[in-house]
Coordinates of C-alpha atoms and ligand atoms in Angstrom, one line a residue:
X101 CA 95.2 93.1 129.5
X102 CA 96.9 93.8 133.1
X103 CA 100.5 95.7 131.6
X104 CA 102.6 96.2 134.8
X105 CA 104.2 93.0 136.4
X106 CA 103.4 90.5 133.5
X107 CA 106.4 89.4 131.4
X108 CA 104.3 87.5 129.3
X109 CA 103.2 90.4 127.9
X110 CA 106.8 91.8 126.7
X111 CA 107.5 88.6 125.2
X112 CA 104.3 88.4 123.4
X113 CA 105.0 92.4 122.0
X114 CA 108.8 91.4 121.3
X115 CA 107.5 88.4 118.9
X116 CA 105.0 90.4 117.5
X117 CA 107.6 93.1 116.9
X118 CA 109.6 90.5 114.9
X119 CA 106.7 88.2 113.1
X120 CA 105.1 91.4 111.9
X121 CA 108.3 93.9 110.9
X122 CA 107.7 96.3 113.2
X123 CA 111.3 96.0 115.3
X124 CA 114.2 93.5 114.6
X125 CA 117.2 92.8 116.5
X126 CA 120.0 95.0 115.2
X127 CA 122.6 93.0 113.1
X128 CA 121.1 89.5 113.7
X129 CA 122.4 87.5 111.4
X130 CA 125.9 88.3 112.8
X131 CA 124.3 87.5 116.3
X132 CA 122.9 90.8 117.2
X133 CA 125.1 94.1 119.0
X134 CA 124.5 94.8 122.5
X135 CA 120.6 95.2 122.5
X136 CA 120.4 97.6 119.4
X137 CA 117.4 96.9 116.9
X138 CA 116.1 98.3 113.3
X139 CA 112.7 99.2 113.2
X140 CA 111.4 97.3 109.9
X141 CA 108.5 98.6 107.4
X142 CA 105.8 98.8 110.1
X143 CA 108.0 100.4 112.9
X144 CA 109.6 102.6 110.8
X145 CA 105.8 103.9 109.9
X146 CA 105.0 103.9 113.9
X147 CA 108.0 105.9 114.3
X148 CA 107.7 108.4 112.0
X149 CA 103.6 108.7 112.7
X150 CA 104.4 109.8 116.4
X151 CA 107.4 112.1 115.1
X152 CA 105.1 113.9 112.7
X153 CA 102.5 114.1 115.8
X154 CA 104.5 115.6 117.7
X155 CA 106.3 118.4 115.4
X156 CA 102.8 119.2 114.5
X157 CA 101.3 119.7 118.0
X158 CA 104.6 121.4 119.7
X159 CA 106.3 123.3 116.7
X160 CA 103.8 123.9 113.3
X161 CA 100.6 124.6 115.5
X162 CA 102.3 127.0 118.1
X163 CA 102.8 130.6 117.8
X164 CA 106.0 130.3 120.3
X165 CA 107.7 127.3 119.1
X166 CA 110.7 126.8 116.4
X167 CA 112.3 123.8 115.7
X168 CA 116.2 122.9 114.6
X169 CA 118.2 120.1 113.0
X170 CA 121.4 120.1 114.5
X171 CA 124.7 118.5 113.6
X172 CA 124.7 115.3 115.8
X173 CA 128.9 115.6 116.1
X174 CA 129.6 118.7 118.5
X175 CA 132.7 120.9 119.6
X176 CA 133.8 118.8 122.5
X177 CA 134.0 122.5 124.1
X178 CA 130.3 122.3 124.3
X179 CA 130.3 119.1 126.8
X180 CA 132.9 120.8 128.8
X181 CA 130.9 123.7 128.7
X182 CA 127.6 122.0 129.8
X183 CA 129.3 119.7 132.7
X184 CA 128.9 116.4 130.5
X185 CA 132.0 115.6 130.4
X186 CA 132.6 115.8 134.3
X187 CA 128.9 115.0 135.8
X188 CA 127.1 113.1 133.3
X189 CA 127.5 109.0 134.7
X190 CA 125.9 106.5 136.3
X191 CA 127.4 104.5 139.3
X192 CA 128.5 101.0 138.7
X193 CA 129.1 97.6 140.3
X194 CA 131.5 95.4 138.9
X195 CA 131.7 91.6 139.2
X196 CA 135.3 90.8 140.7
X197 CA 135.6 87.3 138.7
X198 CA 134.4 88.5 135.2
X199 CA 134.8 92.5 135.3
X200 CA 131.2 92.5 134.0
X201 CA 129.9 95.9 134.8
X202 CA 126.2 96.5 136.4
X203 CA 124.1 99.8 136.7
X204 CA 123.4 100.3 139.6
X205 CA 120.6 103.3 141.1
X206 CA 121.3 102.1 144.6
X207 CA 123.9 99.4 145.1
X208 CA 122.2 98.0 148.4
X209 CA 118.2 97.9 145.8
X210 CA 116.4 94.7 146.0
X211 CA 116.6 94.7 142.3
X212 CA 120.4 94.9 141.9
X213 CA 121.0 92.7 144.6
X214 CA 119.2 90.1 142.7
X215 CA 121.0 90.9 139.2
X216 CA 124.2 90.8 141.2
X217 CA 122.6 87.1 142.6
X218 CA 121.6 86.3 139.3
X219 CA 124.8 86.5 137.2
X220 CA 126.5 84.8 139.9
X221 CA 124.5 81.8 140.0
X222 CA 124.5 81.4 135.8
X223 CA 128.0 82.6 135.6
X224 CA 130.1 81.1 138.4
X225 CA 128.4 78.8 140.1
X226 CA 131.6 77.0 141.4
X227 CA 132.0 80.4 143.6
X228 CA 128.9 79.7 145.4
X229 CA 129.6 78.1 148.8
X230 CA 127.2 75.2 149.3
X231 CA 124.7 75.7 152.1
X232 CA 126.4 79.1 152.8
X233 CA 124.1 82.4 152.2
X234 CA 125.1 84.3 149.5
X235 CA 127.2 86.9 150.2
X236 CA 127.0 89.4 146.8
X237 CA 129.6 91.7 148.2
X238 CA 132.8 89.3 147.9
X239 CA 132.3 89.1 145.0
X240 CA 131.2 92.6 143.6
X241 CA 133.6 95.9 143.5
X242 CA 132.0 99.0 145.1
X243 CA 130.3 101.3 143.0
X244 CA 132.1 103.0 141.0
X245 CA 131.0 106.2 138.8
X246 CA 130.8 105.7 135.1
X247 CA 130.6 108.1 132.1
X248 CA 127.9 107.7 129.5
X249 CA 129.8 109.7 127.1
X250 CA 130.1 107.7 123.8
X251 CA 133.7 108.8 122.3
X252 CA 134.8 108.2 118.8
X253 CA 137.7 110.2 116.7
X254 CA 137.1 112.9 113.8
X255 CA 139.0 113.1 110.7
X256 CA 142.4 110.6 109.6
X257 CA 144.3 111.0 113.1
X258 CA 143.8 109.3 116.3
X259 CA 144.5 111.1 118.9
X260 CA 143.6 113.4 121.9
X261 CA 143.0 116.5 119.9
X262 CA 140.6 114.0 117.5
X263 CA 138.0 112.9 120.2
X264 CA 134.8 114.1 119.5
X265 CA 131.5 112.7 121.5
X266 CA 128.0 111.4 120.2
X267 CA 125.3 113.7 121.6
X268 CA 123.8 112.3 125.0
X269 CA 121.1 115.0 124.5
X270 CA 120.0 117.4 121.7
X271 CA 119.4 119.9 124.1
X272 CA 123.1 121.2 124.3
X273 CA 122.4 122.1 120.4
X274 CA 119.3 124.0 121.0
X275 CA 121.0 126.1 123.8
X276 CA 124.4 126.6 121.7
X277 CA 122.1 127.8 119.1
X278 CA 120.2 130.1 120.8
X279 CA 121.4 133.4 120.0
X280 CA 121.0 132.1 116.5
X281 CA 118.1 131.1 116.5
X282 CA 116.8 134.7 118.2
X283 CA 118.3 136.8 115.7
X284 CA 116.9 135.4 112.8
X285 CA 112.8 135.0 114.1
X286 CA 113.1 137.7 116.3
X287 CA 111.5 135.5 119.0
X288 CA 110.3 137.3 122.6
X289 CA 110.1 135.2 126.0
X290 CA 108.4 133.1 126.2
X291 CA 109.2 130.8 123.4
X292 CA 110.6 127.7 122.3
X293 CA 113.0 125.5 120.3
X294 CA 112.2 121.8 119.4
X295 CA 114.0 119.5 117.7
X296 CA 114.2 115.2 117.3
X297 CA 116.8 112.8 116.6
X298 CA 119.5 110.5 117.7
X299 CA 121.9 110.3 121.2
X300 CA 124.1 108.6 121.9
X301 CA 125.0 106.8 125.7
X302 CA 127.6 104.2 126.8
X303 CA 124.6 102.7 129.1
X304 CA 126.2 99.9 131.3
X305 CA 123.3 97.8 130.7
X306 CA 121.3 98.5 128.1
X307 CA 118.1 95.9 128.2
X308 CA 114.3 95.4 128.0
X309 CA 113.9 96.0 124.2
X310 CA 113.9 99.3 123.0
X311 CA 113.4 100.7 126.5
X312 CA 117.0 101.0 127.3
X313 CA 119.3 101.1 124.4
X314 CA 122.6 102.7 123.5
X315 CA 122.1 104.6 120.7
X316 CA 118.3 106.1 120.7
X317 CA 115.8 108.8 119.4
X318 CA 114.7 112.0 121.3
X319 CA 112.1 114.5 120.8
X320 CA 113.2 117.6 123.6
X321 CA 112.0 121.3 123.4
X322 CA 113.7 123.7 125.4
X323 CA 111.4 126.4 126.5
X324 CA 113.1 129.7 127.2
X325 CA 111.1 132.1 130.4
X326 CA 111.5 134.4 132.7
X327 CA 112.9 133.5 135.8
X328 CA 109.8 134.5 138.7
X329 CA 107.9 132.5 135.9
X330 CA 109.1 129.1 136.0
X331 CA 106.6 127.2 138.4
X332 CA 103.6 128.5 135.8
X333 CA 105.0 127.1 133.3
X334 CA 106.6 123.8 135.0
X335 CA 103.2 123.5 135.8
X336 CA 102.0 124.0 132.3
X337 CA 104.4 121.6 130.5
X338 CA 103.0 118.8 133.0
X339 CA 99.6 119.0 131.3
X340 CA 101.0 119.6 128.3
X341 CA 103.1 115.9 128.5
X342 CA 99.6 114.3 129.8
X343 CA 97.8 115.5 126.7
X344 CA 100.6 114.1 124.5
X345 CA 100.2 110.8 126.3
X346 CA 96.4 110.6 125.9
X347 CA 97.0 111.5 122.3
X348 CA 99.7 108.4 122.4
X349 CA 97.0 106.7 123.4
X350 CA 98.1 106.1 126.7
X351 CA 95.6 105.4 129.9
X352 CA 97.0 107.7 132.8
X353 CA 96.2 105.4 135.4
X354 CA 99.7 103.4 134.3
X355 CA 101.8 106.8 134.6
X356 CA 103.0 108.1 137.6
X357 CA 104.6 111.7 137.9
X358 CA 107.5 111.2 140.3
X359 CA 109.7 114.1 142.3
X360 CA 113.0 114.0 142.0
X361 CA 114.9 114.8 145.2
X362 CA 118.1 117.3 145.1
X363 CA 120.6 114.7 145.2
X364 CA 118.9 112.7 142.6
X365 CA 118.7 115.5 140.0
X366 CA 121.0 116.1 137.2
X367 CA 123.5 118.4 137.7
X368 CA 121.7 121.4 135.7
X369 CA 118.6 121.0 137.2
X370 CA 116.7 122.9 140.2
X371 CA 113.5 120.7 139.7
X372 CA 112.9 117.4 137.7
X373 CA 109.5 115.5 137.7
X374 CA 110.0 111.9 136.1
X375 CA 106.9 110.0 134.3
X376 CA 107.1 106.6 135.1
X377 CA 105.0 103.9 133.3
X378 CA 104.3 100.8 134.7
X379 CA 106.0 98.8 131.6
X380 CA 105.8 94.5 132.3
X381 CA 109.2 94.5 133.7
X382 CA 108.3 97.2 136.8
X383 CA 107.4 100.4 137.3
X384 CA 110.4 103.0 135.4
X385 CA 111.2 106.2 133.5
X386 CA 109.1 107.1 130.4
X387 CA 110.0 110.7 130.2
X388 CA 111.3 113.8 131.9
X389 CA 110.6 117.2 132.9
X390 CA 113.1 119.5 134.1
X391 CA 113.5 123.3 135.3
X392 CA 117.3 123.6 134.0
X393 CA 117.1 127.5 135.0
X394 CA 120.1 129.6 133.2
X395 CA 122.5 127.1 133.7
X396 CA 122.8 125.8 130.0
X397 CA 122.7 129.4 128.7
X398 CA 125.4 131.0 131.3
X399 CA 128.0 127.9 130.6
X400 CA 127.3 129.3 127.0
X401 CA 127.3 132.5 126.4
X402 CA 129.9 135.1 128.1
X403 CA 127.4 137.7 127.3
X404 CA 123.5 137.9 128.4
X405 CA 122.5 136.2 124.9
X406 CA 118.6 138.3 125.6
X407 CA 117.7 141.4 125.3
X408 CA 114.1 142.9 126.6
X409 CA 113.2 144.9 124.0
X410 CA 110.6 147.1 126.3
X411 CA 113.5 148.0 128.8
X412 CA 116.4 147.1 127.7
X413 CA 117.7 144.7 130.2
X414 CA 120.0 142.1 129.0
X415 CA 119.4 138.6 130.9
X416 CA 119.7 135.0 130.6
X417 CA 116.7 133.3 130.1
X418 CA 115.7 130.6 132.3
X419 CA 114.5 126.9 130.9
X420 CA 112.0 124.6 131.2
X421 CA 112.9 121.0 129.5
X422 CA 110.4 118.6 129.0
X423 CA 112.2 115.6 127.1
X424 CA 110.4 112.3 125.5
X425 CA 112.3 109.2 124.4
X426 CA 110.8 108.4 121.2
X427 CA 111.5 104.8 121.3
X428 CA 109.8 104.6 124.9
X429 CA 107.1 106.2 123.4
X430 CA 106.5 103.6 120.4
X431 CA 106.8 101.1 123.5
X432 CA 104.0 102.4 125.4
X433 CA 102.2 103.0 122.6
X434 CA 102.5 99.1 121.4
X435 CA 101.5 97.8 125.1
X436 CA 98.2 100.0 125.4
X437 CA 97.5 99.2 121.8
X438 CA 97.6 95.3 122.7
X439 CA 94.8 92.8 122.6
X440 CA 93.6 89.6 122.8
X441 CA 90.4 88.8 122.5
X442 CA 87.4 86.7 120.9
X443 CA 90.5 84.6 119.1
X444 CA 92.1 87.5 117.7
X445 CA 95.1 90.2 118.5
X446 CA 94.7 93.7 118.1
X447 CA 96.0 96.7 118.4
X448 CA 94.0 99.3 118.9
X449 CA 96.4 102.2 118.2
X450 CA 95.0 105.7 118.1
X451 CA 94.0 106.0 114.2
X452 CA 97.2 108.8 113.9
X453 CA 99.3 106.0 114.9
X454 CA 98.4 103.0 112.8
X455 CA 101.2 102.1 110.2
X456 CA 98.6 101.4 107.7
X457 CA 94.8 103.3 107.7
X458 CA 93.3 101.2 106.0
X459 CA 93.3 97.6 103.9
X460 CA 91.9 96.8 100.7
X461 CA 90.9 93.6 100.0
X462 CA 89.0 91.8 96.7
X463 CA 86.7 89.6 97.6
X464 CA 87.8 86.4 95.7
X465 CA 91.6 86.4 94.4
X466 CA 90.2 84.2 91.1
X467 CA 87.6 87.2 89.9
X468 CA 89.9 89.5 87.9
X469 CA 86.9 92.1 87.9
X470 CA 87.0 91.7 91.6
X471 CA 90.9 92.2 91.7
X472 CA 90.7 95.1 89.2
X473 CA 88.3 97.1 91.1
X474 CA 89.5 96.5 94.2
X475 CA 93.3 97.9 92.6
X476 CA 91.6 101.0 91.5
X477 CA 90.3 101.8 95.4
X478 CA 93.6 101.1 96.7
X479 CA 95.3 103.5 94.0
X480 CA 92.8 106.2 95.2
X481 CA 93.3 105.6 98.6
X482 CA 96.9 105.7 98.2
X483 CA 97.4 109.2 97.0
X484 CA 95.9 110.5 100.4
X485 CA 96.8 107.4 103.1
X486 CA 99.3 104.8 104.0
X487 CA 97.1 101.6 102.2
X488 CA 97.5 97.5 102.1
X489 CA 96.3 95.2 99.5
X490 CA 96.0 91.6 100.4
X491 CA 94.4 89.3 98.2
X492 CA 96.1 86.2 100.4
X493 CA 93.4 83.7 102.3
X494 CA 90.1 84.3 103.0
X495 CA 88.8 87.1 104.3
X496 CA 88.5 85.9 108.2
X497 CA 92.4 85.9 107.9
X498 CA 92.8 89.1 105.9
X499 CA 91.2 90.8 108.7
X500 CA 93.1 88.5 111.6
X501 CA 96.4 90.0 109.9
X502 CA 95.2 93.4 109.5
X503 CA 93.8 93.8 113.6
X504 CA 97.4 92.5 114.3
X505 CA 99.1 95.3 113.2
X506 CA 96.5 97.8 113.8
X507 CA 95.2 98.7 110.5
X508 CA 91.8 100.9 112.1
X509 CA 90.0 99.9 108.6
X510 CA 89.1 97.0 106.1
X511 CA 87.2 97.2 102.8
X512 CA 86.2 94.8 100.4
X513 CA 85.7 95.0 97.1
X514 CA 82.9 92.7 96.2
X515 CA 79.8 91.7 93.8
X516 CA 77.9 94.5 94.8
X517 CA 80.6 96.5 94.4
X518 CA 80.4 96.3 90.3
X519 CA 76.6 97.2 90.9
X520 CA 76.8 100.0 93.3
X521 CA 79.9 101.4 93.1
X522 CA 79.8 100.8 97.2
X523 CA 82.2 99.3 99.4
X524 CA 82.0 96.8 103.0
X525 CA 84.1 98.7 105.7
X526 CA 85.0 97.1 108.6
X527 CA 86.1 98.4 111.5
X528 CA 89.2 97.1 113.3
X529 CA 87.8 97.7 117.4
X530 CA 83.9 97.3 117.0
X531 CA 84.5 94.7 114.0
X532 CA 80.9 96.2 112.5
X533 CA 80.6 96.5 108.8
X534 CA 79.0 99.0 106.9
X535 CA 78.4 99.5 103.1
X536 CA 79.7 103.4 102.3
X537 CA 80.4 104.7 98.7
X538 CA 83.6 104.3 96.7
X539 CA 83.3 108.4 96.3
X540 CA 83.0 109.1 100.2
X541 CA 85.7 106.5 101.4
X542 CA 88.2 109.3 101.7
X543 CA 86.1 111.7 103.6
X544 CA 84.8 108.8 106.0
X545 CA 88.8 107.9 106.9
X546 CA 89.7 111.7 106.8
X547 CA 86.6 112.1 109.4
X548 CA 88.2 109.3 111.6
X549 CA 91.7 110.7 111.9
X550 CA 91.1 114.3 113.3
Ligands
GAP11 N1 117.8 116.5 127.9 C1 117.3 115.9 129.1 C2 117.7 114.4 129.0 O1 118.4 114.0 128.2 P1 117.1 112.2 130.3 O2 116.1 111.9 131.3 O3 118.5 111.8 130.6 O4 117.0 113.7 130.0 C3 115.5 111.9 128.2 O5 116.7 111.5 128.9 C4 114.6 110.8 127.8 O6 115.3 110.0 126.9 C5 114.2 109.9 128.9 O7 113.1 110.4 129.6 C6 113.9 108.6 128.2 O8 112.6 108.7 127.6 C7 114.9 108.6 127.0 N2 116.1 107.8 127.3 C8 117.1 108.1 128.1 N3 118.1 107.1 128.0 C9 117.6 106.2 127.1 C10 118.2 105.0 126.6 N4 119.4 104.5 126.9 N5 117.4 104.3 125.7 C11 116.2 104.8 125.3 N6 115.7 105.9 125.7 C12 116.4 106.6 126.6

């Protein structure tokens, strides 16, 4: 199914989302808050299947790579100290009439020249001269620079001395933490620090589902190098994000590695490569890769925090950043996953990735031999995988519910079954069934997820 330009596709994932518990609107039965959402009992497995993915590959099965937990609540110092606080906004239209507030990349765009149209039109239409052409900038403020900085107060007193920020990036942690970190692994360049979990940003419109939201989930590793070894390992990290994104389950042909140009870049960085994707509502940012040299470190630490233990020399180390949105992620993942075809929806996510492995299903819901048997396979299988039971329907829809959410495997538990002690498995992409023994069923799935 075509993925970039076709809205028809978001809606279709959005409802999916929702009929199936994978994502629901944040606080809906209060009307919702500003484009926030809860991922429900499938997402939730989603989310946490790509997480554990990718601690595995970056941190547990690398020789240079540690990971961190951080507090989420920092000393406000530290967004001083990394130019947050000064540097880190967006610029911002806002309407004259209403004081709604628009991001804005490039104020003069096609595409906020037609938001700009857009809200007019629905909002004031009595301001819209007949038979005049629309003129967007009576009625819009000049850009303005906003900051993303999400504020809130610590402790009983509210006041100036109180404010403490939401993190807008975990990185700052895994930079303050740096010296730490070094003297208790005893870590030489090069090596790394990973970590995942929430931030935080005021965005001025947040919007397309889980894409842009204001509070979010990040997966960042900061990898710590020598300075005349940066473009190496720029150049490494690149590959290393396109293997992730196969292993995602992504097609490369709808990513595209864009070059950020100096004026573009955030303020700590000397080279930034974006990964666009060409999600249904256009062509934007999926993740980021950035050469933030010894900027971080120096705003940090008064003292070179590294020490070469062959000569001596005391340095700052230089960083490369790659970051990847987490929710972005289980959005890309969902919209290569998605099928429709021969009558059915699918998802074909990557075996890792499915919520559920497998499905176990008695063949008639009225045989309690049938039932009993097919509750003993599922208890088995349990122990090792995430398992259904359904005993709901008939089979044809057992297996329509199952493709929907992605579950890569079906067995059923039928009159054979009692003879042979054997099992039908079908598979969710090929839909072929094949009769494999109730003893082997857990090396055949462990065989299927490497
Ligand atoms: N430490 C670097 C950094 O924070 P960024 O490009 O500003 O870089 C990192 O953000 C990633 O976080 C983005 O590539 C994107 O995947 C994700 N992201 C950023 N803002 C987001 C938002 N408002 N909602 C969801 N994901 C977001």
């Amino acid at each position: 199914m075509k993925k970039e330009n076709n809205p028809q596709l978001m809606e279709k994932i959005i409802s999916l989302c929702k009929r199936r518990g994978f994502v629901f609107p944040g606080s809906e039965i209060y009307g919702g808050l500003a484009n926030s959402f809860d991922y429900g009992p499938l997402g939730v497995e989603l989310k946490n299947n790509i997480k554990n993915l990718w601690w595995k590959r970056f941190v547990q099965q690398r020789d240079d790579m540690v990971g961190i937990d951080a507090a989420l609540i920092m000393n406000p110092k530290v967004w001083e100290a990394s130019g947050h606080l000064e540097n880190f906004s967006d610029p911002l239209v806002e309407c004259q009439i209403c004081h709604e507030r628009f991001r804005c990349d490039d104020p003069f765009s096609e595409e906020t020249t037609k938001e700009m149209a857009k809200h007019i039109f629905k909002k004031h239409p009595d301001r819209i001269g007949r038979g005049t052409e629309y003129k967007w900038e009576e009625h819009y403020a000049k850009p303005k620079q906003f900051n993303l900085m999400l504020k809130t107060f610590l402790g009983p007193v509210e006041n100036n001395d109180s404010i403490v920020y939401f993190r807008p990036e975990i990185a700052q942690s895994m930079f303050v933490d740096f010296k730490n970190v070094l003297d208790t692994t005893r870590r030489k360049l090069p090596f790394g620090i990973a970590s995942q979990g929430k931030a935080f940003r005021n965005e001025i419109t947040p919007g397309n589902f889980i894409f842009r939201t204001r509070e979010f989930n990040l997966m960042e590793l900061e990898y710590f190098i020598s300075e005349n070894e940066w473009e190496k390992w720029f150049e490494y990290w690149k590959e290393e994000m396109k293997n992730w994104l196969k292993e995602l389950g992504v097609n490369l042909k709808h990513v595209h590695e864009i070059e950020i140009p100096e004026g573009e870049r955030a303020h700590y960085s000397k080279r930034t490569i974006d990964f666009e994707y060409d999600y249904p509502f256009g062509r934007k940012e999926l993740y980021g890769l950035a050469y933030r040299n010894d900027f971080d470190l120096k705003r940090h630490f008064k003292e070179p925090p590294y020490e070469d233990a062959e000569s001596g020399e005391k340095f700052y180390p230089h960083v490369i950043e790659p970051t990847f949105g987490l929710d972005r992620s289980i959005l890309v993942s969902l919209l290569e996953a998605y099928h429709e075809e021969e009558g059915r929806i699918v998802l074909k996510l990557p075996v890792k990735l499915a919520p559920y492995k497998v499905a176990v299903f008695p063949l008639l819901k009225n045989k309690p031999e049938l039932v009993e048997k097919a509750r003993e396979v599922y208890g088995a299988l349990r122990k090792q995988f995430t398992v259904a039971f359904d005993d709901r329907g008939n089979i044809g829809k057992r297996y329509y519910s199952q493709d929907e959410i992605g579950t890569p495997f079906c067995i059923t538990v039928d009159f054979d079954t009692l003879k042979n002690d054997d099992v039908t498995v079908r598979d969710r992409d090929t839909m072929k069934q094949e009769r494999i023994k109730i003893k082997d069923l857990q090396t055949y799935i462990n065989g299927k997820l490497i």
